[in-house]
Short mmCIF file of C-alpha atoms and ligand atoms in Angstrom, two decimals:
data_model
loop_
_atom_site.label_atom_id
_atom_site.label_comp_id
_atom_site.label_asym_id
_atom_site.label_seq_id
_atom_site.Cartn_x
_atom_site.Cartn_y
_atom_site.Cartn_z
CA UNK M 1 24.35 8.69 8.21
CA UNK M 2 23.99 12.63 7.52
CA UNK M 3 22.71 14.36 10.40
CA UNK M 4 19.66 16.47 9.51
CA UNK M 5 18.54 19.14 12.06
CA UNK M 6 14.32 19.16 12.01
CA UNK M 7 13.76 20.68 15.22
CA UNK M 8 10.98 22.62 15.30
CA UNK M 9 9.23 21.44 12.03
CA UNK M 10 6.22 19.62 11.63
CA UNK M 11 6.11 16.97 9.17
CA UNK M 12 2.87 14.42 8.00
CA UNK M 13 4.01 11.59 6.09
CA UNK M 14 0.58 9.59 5.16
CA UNK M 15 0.06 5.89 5.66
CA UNK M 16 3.13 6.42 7.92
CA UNK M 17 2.32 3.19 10.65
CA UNK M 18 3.94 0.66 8.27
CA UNK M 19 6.45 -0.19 5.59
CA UNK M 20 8.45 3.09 3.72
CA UNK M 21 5.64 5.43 4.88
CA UNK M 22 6.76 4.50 8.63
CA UNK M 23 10.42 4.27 7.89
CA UNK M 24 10.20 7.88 6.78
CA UNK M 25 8.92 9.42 10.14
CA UNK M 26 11.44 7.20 12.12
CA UNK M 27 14.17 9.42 10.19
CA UNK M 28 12.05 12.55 10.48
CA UNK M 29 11.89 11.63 14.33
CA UNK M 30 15.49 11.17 14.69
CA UNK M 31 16.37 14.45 12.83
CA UNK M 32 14.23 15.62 15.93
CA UNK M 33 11.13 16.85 13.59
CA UNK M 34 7.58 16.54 15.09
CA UNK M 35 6.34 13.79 13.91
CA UNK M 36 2.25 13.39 12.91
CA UNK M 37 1.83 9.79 11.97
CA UNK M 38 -1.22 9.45 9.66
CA UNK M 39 -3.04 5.84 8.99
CA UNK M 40 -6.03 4.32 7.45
CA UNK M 41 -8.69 3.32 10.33
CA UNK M 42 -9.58 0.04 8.72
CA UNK M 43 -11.73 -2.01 10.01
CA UNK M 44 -10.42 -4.70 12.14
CA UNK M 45 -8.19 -1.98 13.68
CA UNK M 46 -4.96 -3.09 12.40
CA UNK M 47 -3.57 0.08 10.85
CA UNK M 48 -4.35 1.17 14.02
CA UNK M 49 -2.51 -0.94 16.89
CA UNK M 50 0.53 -0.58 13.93
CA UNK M 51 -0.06 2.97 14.10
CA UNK M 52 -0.05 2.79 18.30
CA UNK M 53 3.03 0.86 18.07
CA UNK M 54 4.92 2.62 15.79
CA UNK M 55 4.03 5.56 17.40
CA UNK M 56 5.75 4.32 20.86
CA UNK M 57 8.61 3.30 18.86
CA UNK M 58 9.43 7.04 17.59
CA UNK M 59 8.41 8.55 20.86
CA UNK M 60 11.21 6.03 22.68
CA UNK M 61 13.44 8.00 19.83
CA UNK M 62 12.67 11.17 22.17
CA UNK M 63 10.63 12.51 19.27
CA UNK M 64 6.94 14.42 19.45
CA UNK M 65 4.51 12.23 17.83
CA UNK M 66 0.73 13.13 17.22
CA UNK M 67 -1.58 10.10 15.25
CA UNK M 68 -4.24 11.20 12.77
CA UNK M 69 -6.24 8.56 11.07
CA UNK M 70 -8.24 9.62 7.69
CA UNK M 71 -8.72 7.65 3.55
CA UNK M 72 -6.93 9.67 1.36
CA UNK M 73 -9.68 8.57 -0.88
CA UNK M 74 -11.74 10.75 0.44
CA UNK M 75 -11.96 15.07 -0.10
CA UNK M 76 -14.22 15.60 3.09
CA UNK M 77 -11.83 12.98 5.35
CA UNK M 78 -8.55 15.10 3.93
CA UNK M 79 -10.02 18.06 4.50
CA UNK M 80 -11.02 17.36 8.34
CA UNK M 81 -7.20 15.72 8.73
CA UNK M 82 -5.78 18.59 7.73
CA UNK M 83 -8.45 20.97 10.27
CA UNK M 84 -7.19 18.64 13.00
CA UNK M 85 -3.50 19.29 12.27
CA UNK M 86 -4.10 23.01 12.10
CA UNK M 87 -5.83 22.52 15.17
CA UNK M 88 -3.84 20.41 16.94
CA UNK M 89 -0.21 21.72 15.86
CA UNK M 90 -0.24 25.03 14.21
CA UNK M 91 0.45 24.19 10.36
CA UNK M 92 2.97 22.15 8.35
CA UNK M 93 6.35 22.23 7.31
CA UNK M 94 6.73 19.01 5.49
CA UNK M 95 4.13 16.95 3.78
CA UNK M 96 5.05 13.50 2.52
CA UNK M 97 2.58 11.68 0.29
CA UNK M 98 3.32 7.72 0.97
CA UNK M 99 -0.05 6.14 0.91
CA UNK M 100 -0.48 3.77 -1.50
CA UNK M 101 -1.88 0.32 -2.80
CA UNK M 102 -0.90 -2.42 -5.65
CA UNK M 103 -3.18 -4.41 -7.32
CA UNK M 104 -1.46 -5.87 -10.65
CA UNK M 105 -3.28 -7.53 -13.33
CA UNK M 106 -3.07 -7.79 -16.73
CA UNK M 107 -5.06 -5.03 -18.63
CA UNK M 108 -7.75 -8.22 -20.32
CA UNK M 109 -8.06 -9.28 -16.55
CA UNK M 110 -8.18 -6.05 -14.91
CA UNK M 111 -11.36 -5.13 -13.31
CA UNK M 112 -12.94 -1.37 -13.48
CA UNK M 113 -12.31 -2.02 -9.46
CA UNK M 114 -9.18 -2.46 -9.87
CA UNK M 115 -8.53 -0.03 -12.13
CA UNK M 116 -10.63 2.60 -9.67
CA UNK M 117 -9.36 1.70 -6.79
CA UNK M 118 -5.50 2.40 -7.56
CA UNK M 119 -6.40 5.73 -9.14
CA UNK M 120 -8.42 7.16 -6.11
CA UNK M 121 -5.83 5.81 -3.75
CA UNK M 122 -2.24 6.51 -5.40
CA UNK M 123 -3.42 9.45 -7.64
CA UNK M 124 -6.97 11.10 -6.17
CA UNK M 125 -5.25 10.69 -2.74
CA UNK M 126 -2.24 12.37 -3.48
CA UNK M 127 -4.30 15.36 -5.24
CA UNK M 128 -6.50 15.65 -2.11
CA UNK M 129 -3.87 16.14 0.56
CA UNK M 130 -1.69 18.65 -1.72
CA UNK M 131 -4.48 20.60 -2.30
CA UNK M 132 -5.78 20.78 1.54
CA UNK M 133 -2.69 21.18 2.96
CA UNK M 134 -1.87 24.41 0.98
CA UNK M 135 -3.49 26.80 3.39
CA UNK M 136 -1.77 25.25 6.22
CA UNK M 137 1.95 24.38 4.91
CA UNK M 138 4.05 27.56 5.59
CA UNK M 139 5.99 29.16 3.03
CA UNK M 140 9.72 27.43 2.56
CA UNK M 141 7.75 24.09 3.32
CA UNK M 142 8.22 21.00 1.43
CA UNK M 143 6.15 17.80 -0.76
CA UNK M 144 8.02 14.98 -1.21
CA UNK M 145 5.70 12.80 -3.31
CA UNK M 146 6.37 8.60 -3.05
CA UNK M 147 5.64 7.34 -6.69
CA UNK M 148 7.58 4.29 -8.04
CA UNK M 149 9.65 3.69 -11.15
CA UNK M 150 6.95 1.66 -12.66
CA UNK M 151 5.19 6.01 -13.37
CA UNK M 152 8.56 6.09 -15.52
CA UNK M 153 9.02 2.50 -16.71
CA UNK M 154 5.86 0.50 -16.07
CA UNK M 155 5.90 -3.36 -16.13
CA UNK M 156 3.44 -5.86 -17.25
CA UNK M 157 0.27 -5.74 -15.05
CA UNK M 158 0.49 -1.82 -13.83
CA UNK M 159 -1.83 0.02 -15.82
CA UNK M 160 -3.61 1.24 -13.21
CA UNK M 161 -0.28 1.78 -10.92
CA UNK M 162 1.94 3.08 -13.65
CA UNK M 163 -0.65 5.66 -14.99
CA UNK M 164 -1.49 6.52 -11.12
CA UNK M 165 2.61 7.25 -10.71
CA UNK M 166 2.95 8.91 -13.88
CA UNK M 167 0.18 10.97 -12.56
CA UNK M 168 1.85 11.63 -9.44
CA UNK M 169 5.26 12.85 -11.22
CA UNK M 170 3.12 15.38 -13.74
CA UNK M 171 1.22 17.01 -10.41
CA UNK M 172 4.32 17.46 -8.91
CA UNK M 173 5.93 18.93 -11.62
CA UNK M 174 3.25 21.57 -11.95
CA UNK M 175 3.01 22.01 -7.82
CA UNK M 176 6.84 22.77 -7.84
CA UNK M 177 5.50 25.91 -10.85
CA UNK M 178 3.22 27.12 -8.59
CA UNK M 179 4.54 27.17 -5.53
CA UNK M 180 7.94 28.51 -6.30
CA UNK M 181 6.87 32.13 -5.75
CA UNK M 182 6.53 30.63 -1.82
CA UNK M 183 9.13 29.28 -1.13
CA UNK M 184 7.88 25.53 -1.30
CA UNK M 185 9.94 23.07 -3.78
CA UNK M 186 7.65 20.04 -4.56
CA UNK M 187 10.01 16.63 -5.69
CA UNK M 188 9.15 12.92 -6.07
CA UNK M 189 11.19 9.80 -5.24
CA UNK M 190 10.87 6.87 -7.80
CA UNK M 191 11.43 3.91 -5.27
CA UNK M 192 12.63 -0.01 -7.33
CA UNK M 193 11.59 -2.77 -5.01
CA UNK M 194 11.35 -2.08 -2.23
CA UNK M 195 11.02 -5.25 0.96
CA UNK M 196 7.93 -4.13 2.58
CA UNK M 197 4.29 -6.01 3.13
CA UNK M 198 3.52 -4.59 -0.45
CA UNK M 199 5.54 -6.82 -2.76
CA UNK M 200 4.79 -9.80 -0.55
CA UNK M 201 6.95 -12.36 -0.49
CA UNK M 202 8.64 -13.59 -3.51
CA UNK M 203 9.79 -17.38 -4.16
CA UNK M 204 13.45 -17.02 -3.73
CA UNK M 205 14.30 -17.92 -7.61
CA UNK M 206 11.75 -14.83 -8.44
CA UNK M 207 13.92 -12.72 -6.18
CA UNK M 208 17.20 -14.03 -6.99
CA UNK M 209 16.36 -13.29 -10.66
CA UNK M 210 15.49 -9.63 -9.84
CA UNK M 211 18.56 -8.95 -7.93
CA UNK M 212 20.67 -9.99 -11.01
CA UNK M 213 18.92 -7.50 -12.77
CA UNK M 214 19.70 -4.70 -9.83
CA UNK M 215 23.21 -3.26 -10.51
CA UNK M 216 23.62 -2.56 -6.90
CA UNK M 217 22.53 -6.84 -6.54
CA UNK M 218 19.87 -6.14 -4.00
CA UNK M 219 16.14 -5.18 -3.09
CA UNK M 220 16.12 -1.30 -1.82
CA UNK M 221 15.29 -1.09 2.30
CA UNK M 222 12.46 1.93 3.30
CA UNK M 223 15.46 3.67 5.01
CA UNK M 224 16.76 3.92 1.51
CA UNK M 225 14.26 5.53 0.28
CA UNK M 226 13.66 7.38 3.80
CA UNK M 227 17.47 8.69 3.14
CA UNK M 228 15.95 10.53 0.01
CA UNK M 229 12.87 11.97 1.69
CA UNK M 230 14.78 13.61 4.00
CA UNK M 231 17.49 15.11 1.85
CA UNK M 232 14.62 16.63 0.00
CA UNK M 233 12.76 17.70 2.73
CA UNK M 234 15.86 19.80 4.19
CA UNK M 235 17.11 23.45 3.92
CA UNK M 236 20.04 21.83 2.15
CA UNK M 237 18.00 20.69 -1.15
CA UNK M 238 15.79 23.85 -1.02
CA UNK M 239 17.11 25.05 -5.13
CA UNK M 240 15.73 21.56 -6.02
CA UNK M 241 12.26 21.58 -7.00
CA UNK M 242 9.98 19.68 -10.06
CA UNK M 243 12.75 16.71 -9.68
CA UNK M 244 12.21 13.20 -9.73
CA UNK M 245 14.88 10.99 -7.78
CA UNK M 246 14.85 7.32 -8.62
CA UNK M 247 15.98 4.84 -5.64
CA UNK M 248 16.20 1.93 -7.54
CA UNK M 249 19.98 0.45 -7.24
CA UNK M 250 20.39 1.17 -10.41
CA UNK M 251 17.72 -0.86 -11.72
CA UNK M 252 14.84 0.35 -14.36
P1 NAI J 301 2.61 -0.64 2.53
O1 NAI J 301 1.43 -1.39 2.05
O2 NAI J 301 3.46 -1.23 3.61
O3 NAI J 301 2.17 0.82 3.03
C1 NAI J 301 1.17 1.56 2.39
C2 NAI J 301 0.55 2.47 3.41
O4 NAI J 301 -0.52 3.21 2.76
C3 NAI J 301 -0.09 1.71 4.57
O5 NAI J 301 0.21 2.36 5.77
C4 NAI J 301 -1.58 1.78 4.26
O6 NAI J 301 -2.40 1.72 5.41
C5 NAI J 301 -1.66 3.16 3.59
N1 NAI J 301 -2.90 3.32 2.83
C6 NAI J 301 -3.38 2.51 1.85
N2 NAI J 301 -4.58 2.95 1.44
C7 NAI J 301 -4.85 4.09 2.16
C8 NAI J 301 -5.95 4.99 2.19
N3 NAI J 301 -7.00 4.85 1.39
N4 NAI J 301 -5.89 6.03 3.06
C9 NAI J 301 -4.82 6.19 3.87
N5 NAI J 301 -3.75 5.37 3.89
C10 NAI J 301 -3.78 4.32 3.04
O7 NAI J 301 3.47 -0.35 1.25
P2 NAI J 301 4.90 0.35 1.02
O8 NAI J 301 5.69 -0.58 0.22
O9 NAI J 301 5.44 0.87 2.29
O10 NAI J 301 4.47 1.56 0.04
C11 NAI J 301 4.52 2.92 0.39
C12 NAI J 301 4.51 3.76 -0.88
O11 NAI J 301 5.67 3.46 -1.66
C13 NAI J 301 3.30 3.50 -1.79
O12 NAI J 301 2.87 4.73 -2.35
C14 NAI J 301 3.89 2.61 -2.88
O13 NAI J 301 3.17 2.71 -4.08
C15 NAI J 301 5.29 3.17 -3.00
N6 NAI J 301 6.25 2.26 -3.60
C16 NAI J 301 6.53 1.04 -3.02
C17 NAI J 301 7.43 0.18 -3.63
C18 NAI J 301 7.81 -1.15 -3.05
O14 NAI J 301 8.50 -1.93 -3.75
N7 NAI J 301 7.41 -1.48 -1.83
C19 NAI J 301 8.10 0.55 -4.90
C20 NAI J 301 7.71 1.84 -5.41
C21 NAI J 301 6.83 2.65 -4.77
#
């Protein structure tokens, strides 16, 4: 594993208690990065006591970890997140948008809900928390933006996801225009399937047909696509900016 050197930088990585989004921090908080672990307070508390736990976890790691909850959803809750972190830590190095949801369905049985619900998460969110963390992520700071291959090559059922990734890629392509002149590169990672909660579980002949399809024969892992984050999110990938980086095993 390549040794990455983040002492002394603070990094968010949203919806961070779980899945890739907590994967992530555990190699930020190896790398020896202060870690702010950000989840969605729903409400029977289970984001939370994840959240609590995961939190432990890193800190056993020897790392610094602080826990914000806020909806990305949500302007007024992004702004007050980011007030906190000012607040609380001093400003932002690294900003990792991870926070997402699935809800497939074919476009004739798709509801508006649906439909809404994917866009203010995976695309609204992601606008919300680049745009009020700009005053407090320092110059030479870094977005790593989670979308999926399905914003490049969308599959049956993903209107809603697909256009909400493709949507992600094009902000991030303009973000890495306009924030050149400081310093900050802006990149996305295009994660295949990945095992988390999110895809569920498959029936094993489902699965066993996928990973025939997967050049590399298998589903990815979130420190796969963790590896990526953090190679964009060091000094080492700092002439790489407006790039999208498919972890996908080959697959599309
Ligand atoms: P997950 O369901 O385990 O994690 C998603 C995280 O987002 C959770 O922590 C959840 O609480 C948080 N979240 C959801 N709605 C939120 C809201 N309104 N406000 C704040 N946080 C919220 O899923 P997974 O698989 O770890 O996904 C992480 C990211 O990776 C997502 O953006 C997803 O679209 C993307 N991705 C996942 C793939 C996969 O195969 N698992 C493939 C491609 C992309």
């Amino acid at each position: 594993m390549i040794q990455y050197n983040f002492a002394g930088k603070v990094v968010l990585v949203t919806g961070s208690s779980r899945g890739i989004g907590g994967a992530i921090l555990e190699g930020f908080a190896k790398a020896g990065a202060t870690c702010l672990l950000h989840y969605f307070d729903d409400p029977k508390g289970e984001n939370r006591r994840d959240a609590e736990q995961h939190a432990e976890k890193l800190r056993g790691l020897k790392a610094t970890v602080h826990l914000f909850a806020a909806d990305v959803r949500s302007p007024e809750a992004v702004e007050g997140l980011m007030k906190a972190i000012h607040q609380k830590v001093g400003g932002l190095d690294v900003l990792v948008n991870n926070a997402g949801i699935l809800r497939d369905r074919t476009m004739r049985k798709m509801t508006l809900d649906d439909w809404r619900s994917v866009m203010d998460t995976n695309l609204d969110g992601v606008f919300h928390c680049c745009k009020q963390s700009l005053d407090i992520l320092r110059d030479g700071g870094r977005i790593v933006n989670i979308a999926s291959i399905a914003g490049i090559h969308p599959f049956h059922g993903q209107a809603n996801y697909g256009a909400a990734k493709a949507g992600v890629i094009a902000l991030t392509k303009v973000l890495a225009k306009e924030l050149a002149r400081r310093g900050i590169t802006a990149n996305a990672i295009a994660p295949g399937i990945i095992q988390t909660t999110m895809i569920g579980d498959i029936k094993p002949d489902v699965r066993a047909d996928y990973e025939r399809q997967i050049p590399l024969g298998r589903f990815g892992r979130p420190e796969d696509v963790a590896n990526a984050v953090l190679f964009l999110s060091s000094e080492e990938s700092g002439y790489i900016t407006g790039q999208v980086l498919p972890v996908t095993g080959g697959w599309y």
